[in-house]
CSV table of C-alpha atoms in Angstrom, one decimal:
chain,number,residue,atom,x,y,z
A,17,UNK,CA,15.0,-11.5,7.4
A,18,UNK,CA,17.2,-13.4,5.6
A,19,UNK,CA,20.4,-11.8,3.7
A,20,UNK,CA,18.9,-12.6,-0.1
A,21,UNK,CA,15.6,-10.5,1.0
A,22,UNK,CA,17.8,-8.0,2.8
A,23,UNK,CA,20.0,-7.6,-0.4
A,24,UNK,CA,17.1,-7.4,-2.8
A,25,UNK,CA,15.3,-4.8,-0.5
A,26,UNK,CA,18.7,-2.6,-0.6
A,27,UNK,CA,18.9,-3.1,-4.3
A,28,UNK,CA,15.3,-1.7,-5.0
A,29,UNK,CA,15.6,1.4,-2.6
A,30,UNK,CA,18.8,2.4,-4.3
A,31,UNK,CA,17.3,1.9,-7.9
A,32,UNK,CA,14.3,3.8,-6.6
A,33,UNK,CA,16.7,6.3,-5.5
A,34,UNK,CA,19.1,7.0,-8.7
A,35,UNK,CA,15.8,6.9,-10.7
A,36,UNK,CA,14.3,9.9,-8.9
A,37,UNK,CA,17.6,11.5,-8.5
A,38,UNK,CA,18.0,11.0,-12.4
A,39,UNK,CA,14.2,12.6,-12.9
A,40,UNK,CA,14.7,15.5,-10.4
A,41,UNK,CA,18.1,16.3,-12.4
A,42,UNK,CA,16.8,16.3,-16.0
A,43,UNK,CA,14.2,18.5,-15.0
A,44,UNK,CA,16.8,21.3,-13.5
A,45,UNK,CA,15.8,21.0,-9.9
A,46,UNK,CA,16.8,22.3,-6.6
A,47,UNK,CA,18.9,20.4,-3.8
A,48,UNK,CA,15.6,20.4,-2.3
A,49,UNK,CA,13.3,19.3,-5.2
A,50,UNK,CA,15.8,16.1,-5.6
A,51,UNK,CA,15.7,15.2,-2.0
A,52,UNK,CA,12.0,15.6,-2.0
A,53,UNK,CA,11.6,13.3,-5.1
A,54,UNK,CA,14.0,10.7,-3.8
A,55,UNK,CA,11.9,10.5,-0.1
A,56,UNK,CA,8.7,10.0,-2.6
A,57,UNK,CA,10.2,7.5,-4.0
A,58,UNK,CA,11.6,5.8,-1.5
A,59,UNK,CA,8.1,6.0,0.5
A,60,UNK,CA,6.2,4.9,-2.5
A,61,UNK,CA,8.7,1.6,-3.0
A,62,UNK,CA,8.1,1.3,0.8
A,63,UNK,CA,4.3,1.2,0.3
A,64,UNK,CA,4.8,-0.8,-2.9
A,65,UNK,CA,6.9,-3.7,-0.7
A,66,UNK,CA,4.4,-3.3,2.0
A,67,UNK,CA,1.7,-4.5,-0.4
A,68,UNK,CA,3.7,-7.2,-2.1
A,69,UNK,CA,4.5,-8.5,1.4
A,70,UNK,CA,0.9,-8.6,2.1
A,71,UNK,CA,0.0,-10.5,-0.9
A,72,UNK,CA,2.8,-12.9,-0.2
A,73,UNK,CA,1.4,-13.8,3.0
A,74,UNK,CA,-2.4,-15.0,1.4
A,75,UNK,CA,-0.4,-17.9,-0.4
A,76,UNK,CA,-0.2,-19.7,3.3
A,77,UNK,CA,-4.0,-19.1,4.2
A,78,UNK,CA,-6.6,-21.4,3.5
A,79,UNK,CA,-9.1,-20.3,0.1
A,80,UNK,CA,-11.8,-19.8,2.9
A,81,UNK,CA,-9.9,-17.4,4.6
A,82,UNK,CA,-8.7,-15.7,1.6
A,83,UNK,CA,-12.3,-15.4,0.3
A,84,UNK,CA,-13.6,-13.4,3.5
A,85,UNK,CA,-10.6,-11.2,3.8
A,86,UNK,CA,-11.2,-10.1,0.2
A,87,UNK,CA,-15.7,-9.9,1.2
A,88,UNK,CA,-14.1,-8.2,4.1
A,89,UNK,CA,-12.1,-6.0,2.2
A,90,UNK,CA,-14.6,-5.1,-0.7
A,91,UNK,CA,-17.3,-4.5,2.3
A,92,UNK,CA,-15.1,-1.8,3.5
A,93,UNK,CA,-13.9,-0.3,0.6
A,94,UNK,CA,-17.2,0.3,-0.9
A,95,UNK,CA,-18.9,1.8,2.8
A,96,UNK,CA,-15.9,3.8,3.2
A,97,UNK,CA,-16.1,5.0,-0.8
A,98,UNK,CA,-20.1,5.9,0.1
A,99,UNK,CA,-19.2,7.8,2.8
A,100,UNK,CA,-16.5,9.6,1.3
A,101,UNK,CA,-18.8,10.8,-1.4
A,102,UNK,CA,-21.4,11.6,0.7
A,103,UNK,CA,-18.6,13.9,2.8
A,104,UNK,CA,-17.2,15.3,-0.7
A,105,UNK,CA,-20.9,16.0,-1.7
A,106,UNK,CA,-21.4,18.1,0.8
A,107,UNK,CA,-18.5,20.4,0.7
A,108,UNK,CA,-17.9,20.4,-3.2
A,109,UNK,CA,-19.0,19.2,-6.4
A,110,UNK,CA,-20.3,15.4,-6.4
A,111,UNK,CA,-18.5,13.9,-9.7
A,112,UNK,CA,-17.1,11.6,-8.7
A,113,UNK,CA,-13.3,11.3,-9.8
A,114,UNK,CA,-10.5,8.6,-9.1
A,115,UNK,CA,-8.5,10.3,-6.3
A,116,UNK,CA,-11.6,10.3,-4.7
A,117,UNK,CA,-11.4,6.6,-4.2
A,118,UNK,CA,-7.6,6.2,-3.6
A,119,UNK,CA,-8.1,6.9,0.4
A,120,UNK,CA,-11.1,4.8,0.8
A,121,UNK,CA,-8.6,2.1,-0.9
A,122,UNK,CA,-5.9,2.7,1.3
A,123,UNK,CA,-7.8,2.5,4.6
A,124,UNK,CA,-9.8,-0.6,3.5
A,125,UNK,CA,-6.2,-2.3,2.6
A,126,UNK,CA,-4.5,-1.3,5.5
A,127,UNK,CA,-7.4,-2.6,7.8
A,128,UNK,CA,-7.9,-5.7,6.3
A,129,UNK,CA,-4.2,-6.7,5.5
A,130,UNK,CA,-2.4,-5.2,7.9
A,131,UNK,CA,-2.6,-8.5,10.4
A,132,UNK,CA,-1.5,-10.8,7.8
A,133,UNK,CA,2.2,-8.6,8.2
A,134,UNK,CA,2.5,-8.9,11.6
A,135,UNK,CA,1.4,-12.5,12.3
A,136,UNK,CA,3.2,-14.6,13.9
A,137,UNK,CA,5.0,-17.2,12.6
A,138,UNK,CA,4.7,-19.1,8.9
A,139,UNK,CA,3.5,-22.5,10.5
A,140,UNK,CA,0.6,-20.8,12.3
A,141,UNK,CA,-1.7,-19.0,9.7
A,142,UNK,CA,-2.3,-15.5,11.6
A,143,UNK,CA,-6.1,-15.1,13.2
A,144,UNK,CA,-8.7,-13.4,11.6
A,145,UNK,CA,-11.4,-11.2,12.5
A,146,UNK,CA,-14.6,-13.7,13.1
């Protein structure tokens, strides 16, 4: 990783950080509430920069690879959202609402994406499921 990349990450994590801190304080919190809120936010950057990092990587695939990672990816996403109402259907009340889809989203992202991260290097474009 380069030191410019190393010093931006740095920089965002400790914004992140005095942000929540700042949040936690105005609303009268605990020791505990404020280190809770600043792990959140630290994790949610974290998730935030893994995503980013993701898209970065598409802009060195070829448009024929980009176009059946995102099939790929809307394939899943909508047999894992079907499933996951089925399984919610069951057990509660069927309306469906948007936190309902947030895990189907996740999983579909992190199953599709997740090889573009760890590839290789930038000369080779990293291999895709066939």
């Amino acid at each position: 990783m380069k030191k410019q990349q190393s010093v931006v990450l740095l920089a965002c994590a400790l914004f992140s950080a005095i942000l929540s801190v700042s949040l936690a304080a105005t609303e009268g919190g605990t020791v505990i509430t404020i280190l809770l809120t600043v792990s959140t936010g630290i994790l949610l950057l974290s998730v935030f920069l893994l995503f980013a990092a993701a898209l970065w990587r598409l802009r060195s695939l070829p448009i024929r690879n980009i176009k059946k990672l995102t099939l790929n990816f809307i394939g899943l996403f909508m047999v894992l959202s079907m499933l996951s109402f089925l399984l919610n259907g069951f057990r509660q009340d069927p309306a469906l609402s948007l936190y309902d889809l947030g895990t189907p989203l996740g999983i579909a992202f992190g199953i599709i994406f997740m090889p573009l991260l760890f590839a290789g290097s930038k000369d080779k474009p990293p291999r895709l499921m066939n």
